[in-house]
mmCIF file of C-alpha atoms and ligand atoms in Angstrom:
data_model
loop_
_atom_site.group_PDB
_atom_site.id
_atom_site.type_symbol
_atom_site.label_atom_id
_atom_site.label_comp_id
_atom_site.label_asym_id
_atom_site.label_seq_id
_atom_site.Cartn_x
_atom_site.Cartn_y
_atom_site.Cartn_z
ATOM 1 C CA UNK A 10 11.443 32.088 -16.713
ATOM 2 C CA UNK A 11 12.972 28.729 -17.888
ATOM 3 C CA UNK A 12 9.943 26.840 -17.332
ATOM 4 C CA UNK A 13 7.934 28.716 -19.786
ATOM 5 C CA UNK A 14 10.147 28.254 -22.442
ATOM 6 C CA UNK A 15 10.509 24.560 -21.616
ATOM 7 C CA UNK A 16 6.654 24.267 -21.546
ATOM 8 C CA UNK A 17 6.215 25.892 -24.697
ATOM 9 C CA UNK A 18 8.673 23.797 -26.556
ATOM 10 C CA UNK A 19 7.505 20.756 -24.751
ATOM 11 C CA UNK A 20 3.817 21.414 -25.626
ATOM 12 C CA UNK A 21 4.836 22.157 -29.215
ATOM 13 C CA UNK A 22 6.718 18.829 -29.525
ATOM 14 C CA UNK A 23 4.192 16.740 -27.878
ATOM 15 C CA UNK A 24 1.264 18.316 -29.944
ATOM 16 C CA UNK A 25 3.479 17.697 -33.069
ATOM 17 C CA UNK A 26 4.435 14.157 -32.284
ATOM 18 C CA UNK A 27 1.281 12.815 -30.722
ATOM 19 C CA UNK A 28 -1.569 14.163 -32.856
ATOM 20 C CA UNK A 29 -5.013 13.286 -31.357
ATOM 21 C CA UNK A 30 -3.550 11.837 -28.110
ATOM 22 C CA UNK A 31 -3.900 13.328 -24.679
ATOM 23 C CA UNK A 32 -0.415 14.210 -24.000
ATOM 24 C CA UNK A 33 -0.907 15.730 -20.605
ATOM 25 C CA UNK A 34 -1.583 12.726 -18.294
ATOM 26 C CA UNK A 35 0.528 11.851 -15.524
ATOM 27 C CA UNK A 36 0.265 14.094 -12.407
ATOM 28 C CA UNK A 37 3.304 14.804 -10.365
ATOM 29 C CA UNK A 38 6.197 13.132 -12.068
ATOM 30 C CA UNK A 39 7.322 9.875 -10.432
ATOM 31 C CA UNK A 40 4.619 9.667 -7.900
ATOM 32 C CA UNK A 41 1.508 7.650 -7.076
ATOM 33 C CA UNK A 42 -2.133 8.293 -6.350
ATOM 34 C CA UNK A 43 -2.672 8.446 -2.522
ATOM 35 C CA UNK A 44 -5.972 7.180 -1.166
ATOM 36 C CA UNK A 45 -8.953 9.505 -1.625
ATOM 37 C CA UNK A 46 -9.169 12.455 0.780
ATOM 38 C CA UNK A 47 -5.968 11.645 2.550
ATOM 39 C CA UNK A 48 -4.470 14.921 1.718
ATOM 40 C CA UNK A 49 -7.552 16.896 3.482
ATOM 41 C CA UNK A 50 -6.493 20.418 3.024
ATOM 42 C CA UNK A 51 -5.469 20.434 -0.653
ATOM 43 C CA UNK A 52 -7.729 22.611 -2.865
ATOM 44 C CA UNK A 53 -7.982 22.768 -6.684
ATOM 45 C CA UNK A 54 -7.870 26.228 -8.382
ATOM 46 C CA UNK A 55 -10.229 26.010 -11.414
ATOM 47 C CA UNK A 56 -11.228 28.485 -14.139
ATOM 48 C CA UNK A 57 -14.935 29.311 -14.337
ATOM 49 C CA UNK A 58 -15.151 26.697 -16.894
ATOM 50 C CA UNK A 59 -13.915 23.961 -14.436
ATOM 51 C CA UNK A 60 -10.477 23.708 -15.817
ATOM 52 C CA UNK A 61 -7.890 22.959 -13.099
ATOM 53 C CA UNK A 62 -4.865 25.265 -13.257
ATOM 54 C CA UNK A 63 -3.325 25.275 -9.776
ATOM 55 C CA UNK A 64 -3.304 23.743 -6.181
ATOM 56 C CA UNK A 65 -3.651 25.355 -2.891
ATOM 57 C CA UNK A 66 -4.074 24.608 0.767
ATOM 58 C CA UNK A 67 -7.011 25.374 3.053
ATOM 59 C CA UNK A 68 -5.641 27.318 6.000
ATOM 60 C CA UNK A 69 -8.864 28.691 7.558
ATOM 61 C CA UNK A 70 -12.537 28.068 6.666
ATOM 62 C CA UNK A 71 -12.306 31.331 4.707
ATOM 63 C CA UNK A 72 -8.787 31.371 3.379
ATOM 64 C CA UNK A 73 -6.735 29.368 0.835
ATOM 65 C CA UNK A 74 -2.947 29.768 0.502
ATOM 66 C CA UNK A 75 -1.463 29.385 -2.882
ATOM 67 C CA UNK A 76 1.327 30.746 -5.193
ATOM 68 C CA UNK A 77 1.065 34.318 -6.448
ATOM 69 C CA UNK A 78 1.665 33.239 -9.807
ATOM 70 C CA UNK A 79 -1.620 31.450 -9.841
ATOM 71 C CA UNK A 80 -3.351 34.772 -9.679
ATOM 72 C CA UNK A 81 -5.898 34.650 -12.670
ATOM 73 C CA UNK A 82 -8.218 37.417 -11.306
ATOM 74 C CA UNK A 83 -11.009 37.029 -8.877
ATOM 75 C CA UNK A 84 -13.697 36.551 -11.576
ATOM 76 C CA UNK A 85 -11.853 33.753 -13.154
ATOM 77 C CA UNK A 86 -11.480 31.533 -10.326
ATOM 78 C CA UNK A 87 -13.310 28.807 -8.581
ATOM 79 C CA UNK A 88 -12.009 26.858 -5.641
ATOM 80 C CA UNK A 89 -12.733 23.101 -4.862
ATOM 81 C CA UNK A 90 -11.979 21.602 -1.708
ATOM 82 C CA UNK A 91 -12.565 17.893 -0.819
ATOM 83 C CA UNK A 92 -11.858 16.689 -4.394
ATOM 84 C CA UNK A 93 -9.904 13.655 -5.488
ATOM 85 C CA UNK A 94 -10.826 12.832 -9.028
ATOM 86 C CA UNK A 95 -11.299 15.976 -11.045
ATOM 87 C CA UNK A 96 -14.280 16.293 -13.139
ATOM 88 C CA UNK A 97 -15.996 13.365 -11.238
ATOM 89 C CA UNK A 98 -18.703 14.206 -8.594
ATOM 90 C CA UNK A 99 -17.757 12.284 -5.573
ATOM 91 C CA UNK A 100 -20.084 14.014 -3.018
ATOM 92 C CA UNK A 101 -17.113 15.129 -0.947
ATOM 93 C CA UNK A 102 -16.433 18.323 -2.831
ATOM 94 C CA UNK A 103 -17.166 21.843 -1.684
ATOM 95 C CA UNK A 104 -17.105 24.780 -4.033
ATOM 96 C CA UNK A 105 -16.416 28.410 -3.415
ATOM 97 C CA UNK A 106 -15.552 31.541 -5.307
ATOM 98 C CA UNK A 107 -12.961 33.949 -4.359
ATOM 99 C CA UNK A 108 -13.957 37.071 -2.734
ATOM 100 C CA UNK A 109 -10.412 38.718 -2.362
ATOM 101 C CA UNK A 110 -6.929 37.904 -3.807
ATOM 102 C CA UNK A 111 -4.137 39.064 -1.652
ATOM 103 C CA UNK A 112 -0.952 38.344 -3.530
ATOM 104 C CA UNK A 113 2.277 39.135 -1.411
ATOM 105 C CA UNK A 114 3.236 42.713 -1.902
ATOM 106 C CA UNK A 115 6.888 41.637 -2.578
ATOM 107 C CA UNK A 116 5.951 39.072 -5.281
ATOM 108 C CA UNK A 117 8.120 39.561 -8.304
ATOM 109 C CA UNK A 118 7.160 37.474 -11.506
ATOM 110 C CA UNK A 119 10.702 37.870 -12.950
ATOM 111 C CA UNK A 120 12.557 36.457 -10.133
ATOM 112 C CA UNK A 121 9.490 34.622 -8.712
ATOM 113 C CA UNK A 122 10.513 35.901 -5.306
ATOM 114 C CA UNK A 123 7.698 35.888 -2.557
ATOM 115 C CA UNK A 124 5.442 33.654 -4.751
ATOM 116 C CA UNK A 125 2.666 33.522 -2.308
ATOM 117 C CA UNK A 126 -0.905 34.677 -2.227
ATOM 118 C CA UNK A 127 -3.893 34.356 0.248
ATOM 119 C CA UNK A 128 -7.414 33.942 -1.310
ATOM 120 C CA UNK A 129 -10.423 34.853 0.802
ATOM 121 C CA UNK A 130 -13.519 32.815 -0.018
ATOM 122 C CA UNK A 131 -17.016 34.187 -0.359
ATOM 123 C CA UNK A 132 -18.331 31.345 1.609
ATOM 124 C CA UNK A 133 -16.564 29.297 4.307
ATOM 125 C CA UNK A 134 -15.692 25.716 3.738
ATOM 126 C CA UNK A 135 -17.133 23.457 6.202
ATOM 127 C CA UNK A 136 -14.653 21.046 7.949
ATOM 128 C CA UNK A 137 -15.373 17.424 8.010
ATOM 129 C CA UNK A 138 -14.051 13.892 7.555
ATOM 130 C CA UNK A 139 -12.914 14.784 4.077
ATOM 131 C CA UNK A 140 -11.607 18.427 4.586
ATOM 132 C CA UNK A 141 -9.517 19.821 7.263
ATOM 133 C CA UNK A 142 -7.010 22.873 7.756
ATOM 134 C CA UNK A 143 -3.468 22.669 6.730
ATOM 135 C CA UNK A 144 -0.875 23.201 9.647
ATOM 136 C CA UNK A 145 1.746 25.805 8.745
ATOM 137 C CA UNK A 146 5.383 26.243 10.159
ATOM 138 C CA UNK A 147 6.152 28.896 12.615
ATOM 139 C CA UNK A 148 7.917 31.914 11.235
ATOM 140 C CA UNK A 149 11.546 31.314 9.985
ATOM 141 C CA UNK A 150 11.782 27.604 10.899
ATOM 142 C CA UNK A 151 13.772 25.794 8.312
ATOM 143 C CA UNK A 152 13.905 22.291 7.223
ATOM 144 C CA UNK A 153 17.009 20.622 6.920
ATOM 145 C CA UNK A 154 18.440 19.208 3.599
ATOM 146 C CA UNK A 155 17.792 15.524 3.291
ATOM 147 C CA UNK A 156 14.591 15.733 5.109
ATOM 148 C CA UNK A 157 11.860 13.994 3.183
ATOM 149 C CA UNK A 158 8.734 15.817 2.430
ATOM 150 C CA UNK A 159 5.683 15.060 0.162
ATOM 151 C CA UNK A 160 4.167 17.273 -2.500
ATOM 152 C CA UNK A 161 0.757 16.550 -4.063
ATOM 153 C CA UNK A 162 -1.225 17.935 -6.914
ATOM 154 C CA UNK A 163 -3.389 17.536 -9.993
ATOM 155 C CA UNK A 164 -0.627 18.888 -12.180
ATOM 156 C CA UNK A 165 0.170 17.425 -15.611
ATOM 157 C CA UNK A 166 3.311 16.491 -17.044
ATOM 158 C CA UNK A 167 4.289 13.433 -18.994
ATOM 159 C CA UNK A 168 2.800 12.078 -22.185
ATOM 160 C CA UNK A 169 2.192 8.574 -20.880
ATOM 161 C CA UNK A 170 -0.769 8.290 -23.416
ATOM 162 C CA UNK A 171 -3.992 6.678 -22.715
ATOM 163 C CA UNK A 172 -6.659 8.075 -20.261
ATOM 164 C CA UNK A 173 -6.002 7.566 -16.635
ATOM 165 C CA UNK A 174 -8.350 8.947 -14.151
ATOM 166 C CA UNK A 175 -7.328 12.473 -13.227
ATOM 167 C CA UNK A 176 -6.920 11.861 -9.365
ATOM 168 C CA UNK A 177 -4.631 13.533 -7.183
ATOM 169 C CA UNK A 178 -0.956 12.377 -7.094
ATOM 170 C CA UNK A 179 1.567 12.641 -4.518
ATOM 171 C CA UNK A 180 5.460 11.995 -4.405
ATOM 172 C CA UNK A 181 8.000 12.047 -1.609
ATOM 173 C CA UNK A 182 11.118 14.149 -2.183
ATOM 174 C CA UNK A 183 14.081 15.229 -0.100
ATOM 175 C CA UNK A 184 14.860 18.914 0.655
ATOM 176 C CA UNK A 185 18.085 20.005 -1.232
ATOM 177 C CA UNK A 186 20.460 22.595 0.497
ATOM 178 C CA UNK A 187 20.089 26.142 -1.014
ATOM 179 C CA UNK A 188 23.969 25.977 -1.389
ATOM 180 C CA UNK A 189 23.491 23.058 -3.837
ATOM 181 C CA UNK A 190 20.328 24.422 -5.420
ATOM 182 C CA UNK A 191 22.118 27.867 -6.118
ATOM 183 C CA UNK A 192 25.437 26.304 -7.429
ATOM 184 C CA UNK A 193 26.539 27.051 -11.028
ATOM 185 C CA UNK A 194 25.520 23.462 -11.899
ATOM 186 C CA UNK A 195 21.896 24.155 -11.072
ATOM 187 C CA UNK A 196 19.939 27.403 -10.484
ATOM 188 C CA UNK A 197 23.218 29.505 -10.391
ATOM 189 C CA UNK A 198 22.114 32.127 -7.696
ATOM 190 C CA UNK A 199 18.564 32.391 -8.380
ATOM 191 C CA UNK A 200 17.317 30.889 -5.287
ATOM 192 C CA UNK A 201 16.435 33.595 -2.715
ATOM 193 C CA UNK A 202 16.024 33.135 1.059
ATOM 194 C CA UNK A 203 12.223 32.958 0.395
ATOM 195 C CA UNK A 204 12.797 29.613 -1.620
ATOM 196 C CA UNK A 205 13.471 25.973 -0.760
ATOM 197 C CA UNK A 206 14.307 23.280 -3.273
ATOM 198 C CA UNK A 207 13.415 19.488 -3.031
ATOM 199 C CA UNK A 208 14.304 16.640 -5.431
ATOM 200 C CA UNK A 209 16.526 13.735 -5.851
ATOM 201 C CA UNK A 210 20.011 14.115 -7.397
ATOM 202 C CA UNK A 211 19.016 11.385 -9.826
ATOM 203 C CA UNK A 212 15.836 13.373 -10.829
ATOM 204 C CA UNK A 213 12.676 11.668 -12.012
ATOM 205 C CA UNK A 214 10.434 12.604 -9.106
ATOM 206 C CA UNK A 215 8.968 16.325 -9.120
ATOM 207 C CA UNK A 216 6.075 18.544 -9.083
ATOM 208 C CA UNK A 217 5.193 19.930 -12.475
ATOM 209 C CA UNK A 218 3.031 22.366 -14.415
ATOM 210 C CA UNK A 219 -0.428 22.561 -12.795
ATOM 211 C CA UNK A 220 0.919 21.510 -9.254
ATOM 212 C CA UNK A 221 1.778 25.241 -8.660
ATOM 213 C CA UNK A 222 0.612 26.609 -5.414
ATOM 214 C CA UNK A 223 0.067 23.136 -3.975
ATOM 215 C CA UNK A 224 1.684 22.099 -0.775
ATOM 216 C CA UNK A 225 5.102 20.465 0.049
ATOM 217 C CA UNK A 226 4.515 18.958 3.563
ATOM 218 C CA UNK A 227 7.444 18.136 5.894
ATOM 219 C CA UNK A 228 6.302 16.683 9.363
ATOM 220 C CA UNK A 229 2.735 17.426 8.810
ATOM 221 C CA UNK A 230 3.348 21.040 7.918
ATOM 222 C CA UNK A 231 3.095 22.991 4.735
ATOM 223 C CA UNK A 232 6.706 24.218 4.365
ATOM 224 C CA UNK A 233 6.547 24.696 0.714
ATOM 225 C CA UNK A 234 4.403 25.800 -2.092
ATOM 226 C CA UNK A 235 5.087 24.638 -5.704
ATOM 227 C CA UNK A 236 6.535 27.648 -7.427
ATOM 228 C CA UNK A 237 8.824 27.005 -10.192
ATOM 229 C CA UNK A 238 11.664 24.844 -11.793
ATOM 230 C CA UNK A 239 13.439 24.057 -15.000
ATOM 231 C CA UNK A 240 11.697 21.136 -16.696
ATOM 232 C CA UNK A 241 10.461 18.541 -14.401
ATOM 233 C CA UNK A 242 12.293 15.661 -12.716
ATOM 234 C CA UNK A 243 15.475 16.856 -14.138
ATOM 235 C CA UNK A 244 18.372 15.516 -12.205
ATOM 236 C CA UNK A 245 20.297 18.959 -12.199
ATOM 237 C CA UNK A 246 17.181 21.066 -11.456
ATOM 238 C CA UNK A 247 15.200 20.318 -8.163
ATOM 239 C CA UNK A 248 11.714 21.797 -7.904
ATOM 240 C CA UNK A 249 11.619 25.258 -6.343
ATOM 241 C CA UNK A 250 9.119 26.029 -3.600
ATOM 242 C CA UNK A 251 8.005 29.179 -1.811
ATOM 243 C CA UNK A 252 9.493 28.803 1.891
ATOM 244 C CA UNK A 253 6.305 29.343 3.631
ATOM 245 C CA UNK A 254 7.883 29.675 7.072
ATOM 246 C CA UNK A 255 9.258 33.057 5.689
ATOM 247 C CA UNK A 256 5.652 34.207 5.403
ATOM 248 C CA UNK A 257 4.071 32.794 8.547
ATOM 249 C CA UNK A 258 3.450 36.090 10.149
ATOM 250 C CA UNK A 259 2.245 37.694 6.926
ATOM 251 C CA UNK A 260 -0.333 35.007 6.683
ATOM 252 C CA UNK A 261 -1.403 35.360 10.200
ATOM 253 C CA UNK A 262 -1.513 39.091 10.043
ATOM 254 C CA UNK A 263 -3.777 38.793 6.837
ATOM 255 C CA UNK A 264 -6.189 36.289 8.243
ATOM 256 C CA UNK A 265 -6.493 37.591 11.726
ATOM 257 C CA UNK A 266 -6.309 41.338 11.289
ATOM 258 C CA UNK A 267 -9.359 43.515 11.015
ATOM 259 C CA UNK A 268 -7.294 45.536 8.310
ATOM 260 C CA UNK A 269 -8.252 42.788 5.784
ATOM 261 C CA UNK A 270 -11.328 44.831 5.001
ATOM 262 C CA UNK A 271 -9.212 47.786 4.028
ATOM 263 C CA UNK A 272 -7.396 45.830 1.269
ATOM 264 C CA UNK A 273 -8.661 47.101 -2.064
ATOM 265 C CA UNK A 274 -8.569 44.566 -4.910
HETATM 266 N N1 LIG B 315 4.899 26.977 -12.458
HETATM 267 C C1 LIG B 315 4.490 25.439 -12.489
HETATM 268 C C2 LIG B 315 2.948 25.673 -12.483
HETATM 269 O O1 LIG B 315 2.393 26.679 -12.747
HETATM 270 C C3 LIG B 315 5.133 24.595 -11.447
HETATM 271 C C4 LIG B 315 6.361 24.376 -11.763
HETATM 272 C C5 LIG B 315 6.998 23.395 -10.890
HETATM 273 N N2 LIG B 315 8.065 22.837 -11.528
HETATM 274 C C6 LIG B 315 8.861 21.918 -11.002
HETATM 275 N N3 LIG B 315 9.722 21.435 -11.791
HETATM 276 N N4 LIG B 315 8.788 21.473 -9.745
HETATM 277 O O2 LIG B 315 2.200 24.670 -12.254
#
């Protein structure tokens, strides 16, 4: 909600102030570029024209886990695994179109609750040195506040100017307690039990637009999916992530049940 207003205003101001300049450059606020193919399960969701719009995680050779708000419709999406620099062919990429999109039935785009979606691929991704599956947490296991996790993505944010290679970026962030995240100084009750927050109380480091759906990894497991926020890197507002552990059983049910075939989309 907040973020759309923010992005709109931000985009407008940037376009206005920086004519002719590429204003969306830095990925992930305050982060760095990890070595190529070090996050082996991250996937780029792209439009049919090759425009990156969200991240995701490969959880099975036929399935990608992402945010429900990344749903652009089956015909508009292309998935790329094994990527590092977007728009540069590195020889490690594998492409697949989606066959089915399964947003969580409780997803609510007003509250952002249950912002999680599974994408079944038309063709399987072959696992190799550059591409592996993302481990998920077991159902309802929490991460304690203060635990440092890592979020990665190709999302864009700051207007650093000049062209930098569009490589994957990553940043380490501590988990923020739901009590603090829900306080009147912060998200004021909008954080549901299906969300977790992460960020520094000093701000500066965060996921941002275009990182959506991408993994927040704690102890090697994808505990969060980039979901929403209020601006990016604001000291008062940590990033909000879908709490993957709340949906582990749902994920397994979809992937491993023969009912999958019965979903109509
Ligand atoms: N909804 C945004 C997207 O579509 C992600 C926002 C995350 N914001 C944040 N401050 N962590 O990419």
